[in-house]
Amino acid sequence: MNMFAKIKEHEQVVFCNDDLTGLKAIIAIHSTKLGPALGGCRMFPYSSEEEALEDVLRLSKGMTYKCAASDVDFGGGKAVIIGDPNKDKTPELFRAFGQFVESLNGRFYTGTDMGTTPEDFIHALKETNCIVGVDEVYGGSGDSSIPTAQGVLNGIQATNKTLTGSDDLSGKSYAIQGLGKVGYKVAERLLEEGADLYVTDINQQVIDKLLLKAKSLGALIKVLSSNEIYQANAEIFIPCAMGGIINDLTIPELTVKAIVGSANNQLLELHHGQVLKEKGILYAPDYIVNAGGLIQVADELYTPNKERVLQKTKAIYNSLLHIYDYAFAKGLTTVEAANQFCEKRIEARVRRNSFFSHMKRPKWAVRT
Ligand SMILES: NC(=O)C1=CN([C@@H]2O[C@H](COP(=O)(O)OP(=O)(O)OC[C@H]3O[C@@H](n4cnc5c(N)ncnc54)[C@H](O)[C@@H]3O)[C@@H](O)[C@H]2O)C=CC1
Ligand SMILES: O=C(O)CCC(=O)C(=O)O
C-alpha cells in the first residue's frame, strides 16, 4: 500500500498498538485548520486493517466539514478501535487508548461514537483530559446522542417543510435503520408524534424495547430485516447505523422521498448524491443533520450550557433549509451545496485559526 498517497488529505494518522490490553486503534487527524481535531471513537470488528483505516480517514474528513458547518473552533479527527464492542471492551483497553490520545498533547479530543458509550471513556479520562461527552459527574456534558437525535428530528422537520410545506412530524411514515443511542431516541419521539415506523436493527433487544414502547402508545411499528429496510414503503429513510449504505445496490431499491439520518458518511461515493438527485430523492447531508453531538461536546470545552446547545442544535433546521435552497438555485446536489458552504468557511478562517500558527495551547484547551 502506498500509505502517503492514501493519507494525502490528512495531517496525521496514528496507529496505536498495545499488546498488554490488545488495543489496536487508529487515530486520524484530518485538519487542525479551525482548531484542535475533535471526533468520536468508534469500536467495530473490522474485517481488515485496511477497512478500519478507510473508515477512520473518511470519518475524520467528515468531522472537518461538520465543525465548519456548525461554526465550532475545532478541526476534524476521529478514532477507531478494532474489536467487538460486545466482547472486547475492558477498562484497561480504554485506559491504553487514553494514553495514546494524551500523547497527542491536545491536538485531538474524543468521545463516543458507534459501539462506544460515555462509560467507556471514564477509563480513558484517567489518562487524558482530552475526553468529551462523559457524564456530568465526571465533568462532561453527558450523553451527546441526545442532541444528535434532536438535530436529526430538526432535520426531518426541515425536510418535511421542503417536501410538503409543513414541518409537522406526525401523520407520516419513516424507516429507521439502527436503534442505538441516536436511532432509538429518534424512533421514540416519532412514535410519540403519532408517526408510523418501519425499523431494523441487528440487536433484537432494542427492537423488543421499542415494540413495548409502541404498544404502550398504541402506535404502529413494522420490523424489517437488514435488507428489507431499503424497500420500506415510507416517506423518509433515517439511517442511524453504519456508513456507505447509500450505494449502487441500495439506491434502486429506495422508494422514499428523502433521506435524513445520523449515520456518518451515508453516501458510499460523492457521485451517489447526484444519483439520488436524478431519482428525485432529497438527501440531507449527514454532517449537517448529525451535528448536535458535536455542538454539545464542543460547548463543553467552554462553560457548558444546555440551553445554548439546544438553540444551536435547533439551528440545524435553518441551515438545512438554506442548503436545500442554495442547491436548488444553483442546480447542485445537496452535498455539493453543503461542501461549498463549508469550504468557503474554512478558507475564510484558515490563516487566523491554524493550530500551528499559534504554537501555544489555544483557548479551546481549557482542561489542563
Ligand atoms: N452518538 C452520536 O452522538 C453521534 C452518532 N453519529 C453516527 O450515528 C450513527 C449511530 O450512532 P450511535 O447511535 O451512537 O451508535 P450505536 O452503536 O449506539 O447504535 C448503532 C445501532 O445500529 C445497529 N446496527 C449495526 N449494524 C446494523 C445493520 N447492519 N443493520 C441494522 N442495524 C445495525 C446496532 O445494533 C446499534 O443498535 C453512527 O454512524 C455514528 O457515527 C453521528 C454523530 C453523533
Ligand atoms: O458526538 C460526539 O461525541 C463527537 C462528535 C462526533 O464524533 C460526530 O459528530 O461524529
Short mmCIF file of C-alpha atoms and ligand atoms in Angstrom, two decimals:
data_model
loop_
_atom_site.label_atom_id
_atom_site.label_comp_id
_atom_site.label_asym_id
_atom_site.label_seq_id
_atom_site.Cartn_x
_atom_site.Cartn_y
_atom_site.Cartn_z
CA MET A 1 0.00 0.00 0.00
CA ASN A 2 1.29 3.50 -0.84
CA MET A 3 0.48 4.91 2.60
CA PHE A 4 1.29 8.57 1.94
CA ALA A 5 -0.88 8.58 -1.17
CA LYS A 6 -3.66 7.03 0.87
CA ILE A 7 -3.46 9.66 3.65
CA LYS A 8 -2.60 12.58 1.40
CA GLU A 9 -5.56 14.66 2.53
CA HIS A 10 -4.77 14.12 6.23
CA GLU A 11 -2.34 15.84 8.56
CA GLN A 12 -1.56 12.87 10.78
CA VAL A 13 -2.52 9.24 11.25
CA VAL A 14 -1.51 7.41 14.42
CA PHE A 15 -1.52 3.62 14.72
CA CYS A 16 -1.94 2.63 18.36
CA ASN A 17 -0.85 -0.85 19.40
CA ASP A 18 -0.82 -2.16 22.97
CA ASP A 19 0.00 -5.84 23.41
CA LEU A 20 -0.94 -5.87 27.11
CA THR A 21 -4.56 -4.90 26.55
CA GLY A 22 -4.94 -6.00 22.93
CA LEU A 23 -5.69 -2.43 21.85
CA LYS A 24 -5.47 -1.88 18.13
CA ALA A 25 -6.67 1.59 17.26
CA ILE A 26 -6.14 4.24 14.61
CA ILE A 27 -6.45 7.97 15.25
CA ALA A 28 -6.78 10.14 12.15
CA ILE A 29 -6.39 13.91 12.23
CA HIS A 30 -7.73 15.31 9.00
CA SER A 31 -7.31 19.00 9.69
CA THR A 32 -6.49 21.37 12.54
CA LYS A 33 -7.09 24.47 10.43
CA LEU A 34 -10.03 25.53 12.56
CA GLY A 35 -8.63 24.24 15.87
CA PRO A 36 -7.61 21.00 17.58
CA ALA A 37 -9.15 17.94 15.97
CA LEU A 38 -12.33 16.63 17.58
CA GLY A 39 -14.27 13.49 16.84
CA GLY A 40 -15.68 10.39 18.48
CA CYS A 41 -14.10 6.98 18.76
CA ARG A 42 -15.84 4.07 17.05
CA MET A 43 -15.42 0.43 18.08
CA PHE A 44 -16.17 -2.11 15.39
CA PRO A 45 -15.00 -5.63 14.44
CA TYR A 46 -13.49 -4.51 11.13
CA SER A 47 -12.75 -7.40 8.82
CA SER A 48 -9.35 -5.94 7.94
CA GLU A 49 -6.94 -3.17 8.97
CA GLU A 50 -7.48 -1.57 5.55
CA GLU A 51 -11.21 -1.35 6.24
CA ALA A 52 -10.53 0.31 9.61
CA LEU A 53 -8.13 2.78 8.04
CA GLU A 54 -10.58 3.60 5.27
CA ASP A 55 -13.32 4.23 7.84
CA VAL A 56 -11.27 6.48 10.10
CA LEU A 57 -9.95 8.52 7.15
CA ARG A 58 -13.46 9.14 5.83
CA LEU A 59 -14.94 9.82 9.27
CA SER A 60 -12.23 12.31 10.25
CA LYS A 61 -12.59 14.23 6.99
CA GLY A 62 -16.34 14.42 7.62
CA MET A 63 -15.61 15.97 11.03
CA THR A 64 -13.67 18.83 9.41
CA TYR A 65 -16.76 19.69 7.38
CA LYS A 66 -19.08 19.15 10.33
CA CYS A 67 -17.04 21.51 12.52
CA ALA A 68 -17.04 24.16 9.79
CA ALA A 69 -20.78 23.77 9.20
CA SER A 70 -21.52 24.05 12.93
CA ASP A 71 -19.14 27.00 13.33
CA VAL A 72 -17.20 25.47 16.20
CA ASP A 73 -13.48 26.18 16.62
CA PHE A 74 -12.31 22.63 16.12
CA GLY A 75 -10.85 20.60 13.32
CA GLY A 76 -11.64 17.14 12.04
CA GLY A 77 -10.44 13.95 13.68
CA LYS A 78 -11.75 10.56 14.57
CA ALA A 79 -10.56 7.29 16.09
CA VAL A 80 -11.45 3.66 15.53
CA ILE A 81 -10.76 0.72 17.82
CA ILE A 82 -10.64 -2.63 16.03
CA GLY A 83 -12.72 -5.01 18.14
CA ASP A 84 -16.16 -6.28 19.00
CA PRO A 85 -17.92 -3.83 21.35
CA ASN A 86 -19.94 -6.69 22.81
CA LYS A 87 -16.91 -8.84 23.70
CA ASP A 88 -13.61 -6.97 23.63
CA LYS A 89 -14.14 -3.99 25.93
CA THR A 90 -12.10 -3.73 29.13
CA PRO A 91 -11.29 -0.76 31.36
CA GLU A 92 -7.57 -1.32 30.62
CA LEU A 93 -8.15 -1.17 26.88
CA PHE A 94 -9.78 2.26 27.19
CA ARG A 95 -7.02 3.43 29.56
CA ALA A 96 -4.43 2.40 26.98
CA PHE A 97 -6.41 4.27 24.33
CA GLY A 98 -6.45 7.32 26.64
CA GLN A 99 -2.65 7.21 26.86
CA PHE A 100 -2.36 7.40 23.08
CA VAL A 101 -4.79 10.34 23.00
CA GLU A 102 -2.73 12.06 25.70
CA SER A 103 0.43 11.57 23.63
CA LEU A 104 -1.07 13.95 21.06
CA ASN A 105 -0.82 16.72 23.62
CA GLY A 106 -4.11 18.49 22.90
CA ARG A 107 -4.21 18.01 19.13
CA PHE A 108 -7.11 15.52 19.41
CA TYR A 109 -10.21 15.39 21.61
CA THR A 110 -12.51 12.37 21.52
CA GLY A 111 -15.62 10.73 22.95
CA THR A 112 -18.35 8.29 21.94
CA ASP A 113 -19.38 7.03 18.53
CA MET A 114 -20.91 3.84 17.21
CA GLY A 115 -20.00 0.93 19.50
CA THR A 116 -18.79 3.07 22.42
CA THR A 117 -20.55 4.68 25.38
CA PRO A 118 -19.76 7.57 27.73
CA GLU A 119 -18.96 4.98 30.45
CA ASP A 120 -16.11 3.55 28.34
CA PHE A 121 -14.38 6.91 28.33
CA ILE A 122 -14.40 7.28 32.10
CA HIS A 123 -11.45 4.88 31.97
CA ALA A 124 -9.71 6.89 29.24
CA LEU A 125 -10.28 10.04 31.31
CA LYS A 126 -7.88 8.67 33.92
CA GLU A 127 -5.10 9.04 31.36
CA THR A 128 -6.04 12.19 29.48
CA ASN A 129 -8.19 15.27 29.81
CA CYS A 130 -8.87 15.28 26.07
CA ILE A 131 -12.12 13.35 26.50
CA VAL A 132 -15.59 14.77 25.91
CA GLY A 133 -19.16 13.58 26.37
CA VAL A 134 -18.79 11.75 29.70
CA ASP A 135 -21.40 12.10 32.41
CA GLU A 136 -21.78 15.41 34.26
CA VAL A 137 -20.39 13.91 37.49
CA TYR A 138 -17.11 13.28 35.64
CA GLY A 139 -17.01 16.85 34.36
CA GLY A 140 -18.53 16.17 30.96
CA SER A 141 -21.77 17.32 29.36
CA GLY A 142 -23.42 13.90 29.32
CA ASP A 143 -24.65 11.70 26.52
CA SER A 144 -24.04 13.50 23.21
CA SER A 145 -26.54 11.29 21.39
CA ILE A 146 -29.36 13.32 22.99
CA PRO A 147 -28.60 16.50 20.98
CA THR A 148 -27.68 14.37 17.96
CA ALA A 149 -31.16 12.84 17.99
CA GLN A 150 -32.65 16.32 18.48
CA GLY A 151 -30.76 17.57 15.41
CA VAL A 152 -31.97 14.63 13.31
CA LEU A 153 -35.56 15.48 14.26
CA ASN A 154 -34.96 19.14 13.32
CA GLY A 155 -33.52 17.93 10.02
CA ILE A 156 -36.61 15.81 9.37
CA GLN A 157 -38.82 18.81 10.11
CA ALA A 158 -36.89 20.99 7.63
CA THR A 159 -37.14 18.23 5.05
CA ASN A 160 -40.89 17.81 5.59
CA LYS A 161 -41.23 21.59 5.22
CA THR A 162 -39.37 21.47 1.89
CA LEU A 163 -41.35 18.49 0.63
CA THR A 164 -44.83 19.36 1.85
CA GLY A 165 -44.85 22.96 3.11
CA SER A 166 -45.39 21.79 6.70
CA ASP A 167 -42.73 20.74 9.18
CA ASP A 168 -45.11 18.53 11.13
CA LEU A 169 -43.55 15.17 12.10
CA SER A 170 -46.88 13.43 12.61
CA GLY A 171 -49.07 11.54 10.16
CA LYS A 172 -46.08 10.30 8.14
CA SER A 173 -44.15 7.07 7.83
CA TYR A 174 -40.45 6.70 8.47
CA ALA A 175 -37.95 3.85 8.01
CA ILE A 176 -35.22 3.75 10.66
CA GLN A 177 -32.02 1.74 10.26
CA GLY A 178 -30.33 1.24 13.65
CA LEU A 179 -31.97 1.71 17.04
CA GLY A 180 -28.85 2.53 19.04
CA LYS A 181 -28.10 5.62 21.08
CA VAL A 182 -29.37 8.01 18.39
CA GLY A 183 -31.84 5.92 16.37
CA TYR A 184 -33.79 4.76 19.40
CA LYS A 185 -34.34 8.31 20.64
CA VAL A 186 -35.47 9.43 17.19
CA ALA A 187 -37.85 6.46 16.98
CA GLU A 188 -39.35 7.16 20.41
CA ARG A 189 -40.05 10.79 19.56
CA LEU A 190 -41.58 9.92 16.18
CA LEU A 191 -43.83 7.35 17.85
CA GLU A 192 -44.92 9.96 20.37
CA GLU A 193 -45.75 12.28 17.45
CA GLY A 194 -48.03 9.59 16.01
CA ALA A 195 -45.86 8.53 13.09
CA ASP A 196 -45.80 5.03 11.57
CA LEU A 197 -42.41 3.34 11.70
CA TYR A 198 -40.52 0.67 9.82
CA VAL A 199 -37.43 -0.32 11.80
CA THR A 200 -34.45 -2.63 11.61
CA ASP A 201 -31.59 -3.48 13.93
CA ILE A 202 -29.29 -6.46 14.28
CA ASN A 203 -29.84 -6.32 18.05
CA GLN A 204 -33.18 -7.93 18.94
CA GLN A 205 -33.16 -6.39 22.45
CA VAL A 206 -33.55 -2.83 21.19
CA ILE A 207 -36.32 -3.90 18.83
CA ASP A 208 -38.20 -5.59 21.68
CA LYS A 209 -37.81 -2.46 23.82
CA LEU A 210 -39.22 -0.26 21.06
CA LEU A 211 -42.09 -2.68 20.41
CA LEU A 212 -43.08 -2.37 24.09
CA LYS A 213 -42.94 1.41 23.84
CA ALA A 214 -45.09 1.36 20.69
CA LYS A 215 -47.62 -0.91 22.36
CA SER A 216 -47.94 1.48 25.29
CA LEU A 217 -48.66 4.32 22.83
CA GLY A 218 -50.93 2.27 20.58
CA ALA A 219 -48.55 3.11 17.70
CA LEU A 220 -47.69 1.09 14.59
CA ILE A 221 -44.25 -0.45 14.02
CA LYS A 222 -43.22 -2.88 11.34
CA VAL A 223 -39.94 -4.71 11.94
CA LEU A 224 -37.95 -5.43 8.78
CA SER A 225 -34.74 -7.34 8.10
CA SER A 226 -31.46 -5.56 7.35
CA ASN A 227 -32.05 -5.98 3.60
CA GLU A 228 -35.76 -5.14 3.56
CA ILE A 229 -35.36 -1.70 5.15
CA TYR A 230 -34.31 -0.13 1.83
CA GLN A 231 -37.62 -1.13 0.23
CA ALA A 232 -39.78 0.13 3.12
CA ASN A 233 -42.88 1.95 1.91
CA ALA A 234 -42.02 5.05 3.96
CA GLU A 235 -41.71 8.72 3.16
CA ILE A 236 -38.33 9.28 4.80
CA PHE A 237 -35.41 6.88 5.31
CA ILE A 238 -33.48 7.55 8.54
CA PRO A 239 -30.07 5.79 8.56
CA CYS A 240 -28.72 5.64 12.13
CA ALA A 241 -26.18 2.82 11.96
CA MET A 242 -23.23 2.39 9.62
CA GLY A 243 -22.00 4.48 6.68
CA GLY A 244 -21.81 3.66 2.96
CA ILE A 245 -25.40 2.41 2.89
CA ILE A 246 -26.41 4.70 0.01
CA ASN A 247 -24.77 2.99 -2.94
CA ASP A 248 -25.34 1.39 -6.35
CA LEU A 249 -27.08 -1.60 -4.79
CA THR A 250 -29.44 0.23 -2.41
CA ILE A 251 -30.47 3.32 -4.40
CA PRO A 252 -32.53 1.31 -6.94
CA GLU A 253 -34.46 -0.20 -4.02
CA LEU A 254 -35.38 3.10 -2.37
CA THR A 255 -38.91 4.43 -2.80
CA VAL A 256 -38.68 7.16 -0.14
CA LYS A 257 -38.88 10.87 -0.92
CA ALA A 258 -35.96 11.83 1.32
CA ILE A 259 -33.06 10.56 3.42
CA VAL A 260 -32.33 12.24 6.76
CA GLY A 261 -30.29 10.38 9.37
CA SER A 262 -27.44 10.45 11.85
CA ALA A 263 -25.12 7.87 10.28
CA ASN A 264 -21.80 9.36 9.27
CA ASN A 265 -20.75 9.02 5.61
CA GLN A 266 -24.05 7.68 4.33
CA LEU A 267 -23.08 8.06 0.67
CA LEU A 268 -20.59 5.40 -0.39
CA GLU A 269 -19.21 7.81 -3.00
CA LEU A 270 -19.79 11.51 -3.67
CA HIS A 271 -21.47 10.75 -7.01
CA HIS A 272 -24.27 8.92 -5.20
CA GLY A 273 -25.55 12.38 -4.26
CA GLN A 274 -26.07 13.01 -7.97
CA VAL A 275 -27.78 9.62 -8.45
CA LEU A 276 -30.21 10.46 -5.63
CA LYS A 277 -30.90 13.88 -7.16
CA GLU A 278 -31.69 12.30 -10.52
CA LYS A 279 -34.04 9.87 -8.80
CA GLY A 280 -35.84 12.76 -7.09
CA ILE A 281 -34.78 11.75 -3.56
CA LEU A 282 -33.92 14.70 -1.35
CA TYR A 283 -30.75 13.97 0.61
CA ALA A 284 -30.00 15.81 3.85
CA PRO A 285 -26.17 15.92 4.10
CA ASP A 286 -25.28 13.77 7.11
CA TYR A 287 -22.79 16.14 8.69
CA ILE A 288 -25.33 18.95 8.75
CA VAL A 289 -28.05 16.82 10.31
CA ASN A 290 -25.97 14.90 12.87
CA ALA A 291 -24.03 17.85 14.31
CA GLY A 292 -25.96 18.01 17.61
CA GLY A 293 -23.46 15.80 19.46
CA LEU A 294 -20.53 17.82 18.17
CA ILE A 295 -22.25 21.05 19.18
CA GLN A 296 -22.68 19.72 22.72
CA VAL A 297 -19.15 18.37 23.20
CA ALA A 298 -17.59 21.49 21.67
CA ASP A 299 -19.65 23.62 24.03
CA GLU A 300 -18.32 21.53 26.93
CA LEU A 301 -14.83 22.89 26.47
CA TYR A 302 -16.06 26.40 27.26
CA THR A 303 -18.57 26.62 30.10
CA PRO A 304 -21.29 24.04 29.40
CA ASN A 305 -24.75 25.46 28.86
CA LYS A 306 -27.60 23.13 27.86
CA GLU A 307 -29.90 25.90 26.62
CA ARG A 308 -27.20 27.22 24.28
CA VAL A 309 -26.59 23.70 22.96
CA LEU A 310 -30.31 23.24 22.33
CA GLN A 311 -30.57 26.54 20.47
CA LYS A 312 -27.51 25.83 18.32
CA THR A 313 -28.83 22.34 17.57
CA LYS A 314 -32.25 23.65 16.59
CA ALA A 315 -30.45 25.94 14.11
CA ILE A 316 -29.83 22.78 12.05
CA TYR A 317 -33.39 23.33 10.80
CA ASN A 318 -32.48 26.67 9.18
CA SER A 319 -29.04 25.52 7.99
CA LEU A 320 -30.63 22.63 6.14
CA LEU A 321 -33.33 24.81 4.57
CA HIS A 322 -30.56 27.18 3.43
CA ILE A 323 -28.56 24.31 1.88
CA TYR A 324 -31.64 22.92 0.11
CA ASP A 325 -32.47 26.39 -1.29
CA TYR A 326 -28.88 27.00 -2.41
CA ALA A 327 -28.67 23.58 -4.07
CA PHE A 328 -32.00 24.11 -5.92
CA ALA A 329 -31.00 27.62 -7.03
CA LYS A 330 -27.57 26.55 -8.34
CA GLY A 331 -28.59 23.15 -9.72
CA LEU A 332 -26.19 21.40 -7.33
CA THR A 333 -26.62 18.27 -5.29
CA THR A 334 -27.29 19.00 -1.63
CA VAL A 335 -23.87 17.54 -0.75
CA GLU A 336 -22.11 19.82 -3.23
CA ALA A 337 -24.00 22.78 -1.77
CA ALA A 338 -23.04 21.84 1.80
CA ASN A 339 -19.41 21.16 0.88
CA GLN A 340 -19.08 24.52 -0.88
CA PHE A 341 -20.54 26.29 2.13
CA CYS A 342 -18.03 24.60 4.49
CA GLU A 343 -15.01 25.01 2.22
CA LYS A 344 -15.67 28.75 1.94
CA ARG A 345 -15.94 28.99 5.72
CA ILE A 346 -12.67 27.08 6.26
CA GLU A 347 -10.90 29.18 3.65
CA ALA A 348 -12.05 32.40 5.30
CA ARG A 349 -10.65 31.37 8.66
CA VAL A 350 -7.66 29.33 7.66
CA ARG A 351 -4.97 31.89 8.36
CA ARG A 352 -6.31 33.14 11.66
CA ASN A 353 -7.08 29.83 13.29
CA SER A 354 -4.28 27.48 12.33
CA PHE A 355 -3.26 25.43 15.33
CA PHE A 356 0.39 25.56 14.33
CA SER A 357 0.37 29.33 13.81
CA HIS A 358 -0.47 29.82 17.50
CA MET A 359 2.24 27.46 18.77
CA LYS A 360 0.75 27.62 22.24
CA ARG A 361 -2.21 25.93 23.84
CA PRO A 362 -5.21 27.69 22.38
CA LYS A 363 -8.27 28.93 24.20
CA TRP A 364 -10.19 25.72 23.44
CA ALA A 365 -7.89 23.63 25.58
CA VAL A 366 -9.35 24.77 28.87
CA ARG A 367 -8.53 21.46 30.54
CA THR A 368 -5.01 21.38 31.87
N1 LIG B 1 -23.80 9.22 19.04
C1 LIG B 1 -23.75 10.41 18.48
O1 LIG B 1 -23.96 11.45 19.13
C2 LIG B 1 -23.45 10.53 17.01
C3 LIG B 1 -23.55 9.46 16.16
N2 LIG B 1 -23.33 9.63 14.82
C4 LIG B 1 -23.45 8.49 13.92
O2 LIG B 1 -24.75 7.92 14.00
C5 LIG B 1 -24.67 6.50 13.81
C6 LIG B 1 -25.27 5.81 15.03
O3 LIG B 1 -24.55 6.21 16.18
P1 LIG B 1 -24.96 5.68 17.64
O4 LIG B 1 -26.44 5.61 17.75
O5 LIG B 1 -24.17 6.49 18.57
O6 LIG B 1 -24.37 4.21 17.58
P2 LIG B 1 -24.81 2.92 18.44
O7 LIG B 1 -23.66 1.98 18.39
O8 LIG B 1 -25.35 3.32 19.76
O9 LIG B 1 -26.04 2.35 17.57
C7 LIG B 1 -25.92 1.75 16.31
C8 LIG B 1 -27.07 0.77 16.17
O10 LIG B 1 -27.05 0.27 14.83
C9 LIG B 1 -27.25 -1.14 14.89
N3 LIG B 1 -26.69 -1.74 13.69
C10 LIG B 1 -25.41 -2.04 13.40
N4 LIG B 1 -25.32 -2.61 12.19
C11 LIG B 1 -26.58 -2.67 11.70
C12 LIG B 1 -27.16 -3.17 10.50
N5 LIG B 1 -26.41 -3.74 9.55
N6 LIG B 1 -28.49 -3.05 10.32
C13 LIG B 1 -29.26 -2.51 11.28
N7 LIG B 1 -28.77 -2.03 12.45
C14 LIG B 1 -27.45 -2.11 12.65
C15 LIG B 1 -26.59 -1.58 16.19
O11 LIG B 1 -27.07 -2.82 16.65
C16 LIG B 1 -26.94 -0.42 17.12
O12 LIG B 1 -28.18 -0.66 17.79
C17 LIG B 1 -23.17 6.19 13.57
O13 LIG B 1 -22.91 6.21 12.18
C18 LIG B 1 -22.48 7.37 14.24
O14 LIG B 1 -21.20 7.60 13.68
C19 LIG B 1 -23.07 10.84 14.29
C20 LIG B 1 -22.97 11.94 15.09
C21 LIG B 1 -23.09 11.87 16.52
O1 LIG B 2 -20.68 13.12 19.32
C1 LIG B 2 -19.52 13.18 19.77
O2 LIG B 2 -19.21 12.76 20.90
C2 LIG B 2 -18.41 13.79 18.97
C3 LIG B 2 -18.80 14.20 17.61
C4 LIG B 2 -18.64 13.12 16.60
O3 LIG B 2 -17.79 12.28 16.71
C5 LIG B 2 -19.53 13.07 15.46
O4 LIG B 2 -20.32 14.00 15.29
O5 LIG B 2 -19.48 12.11 14.68
#
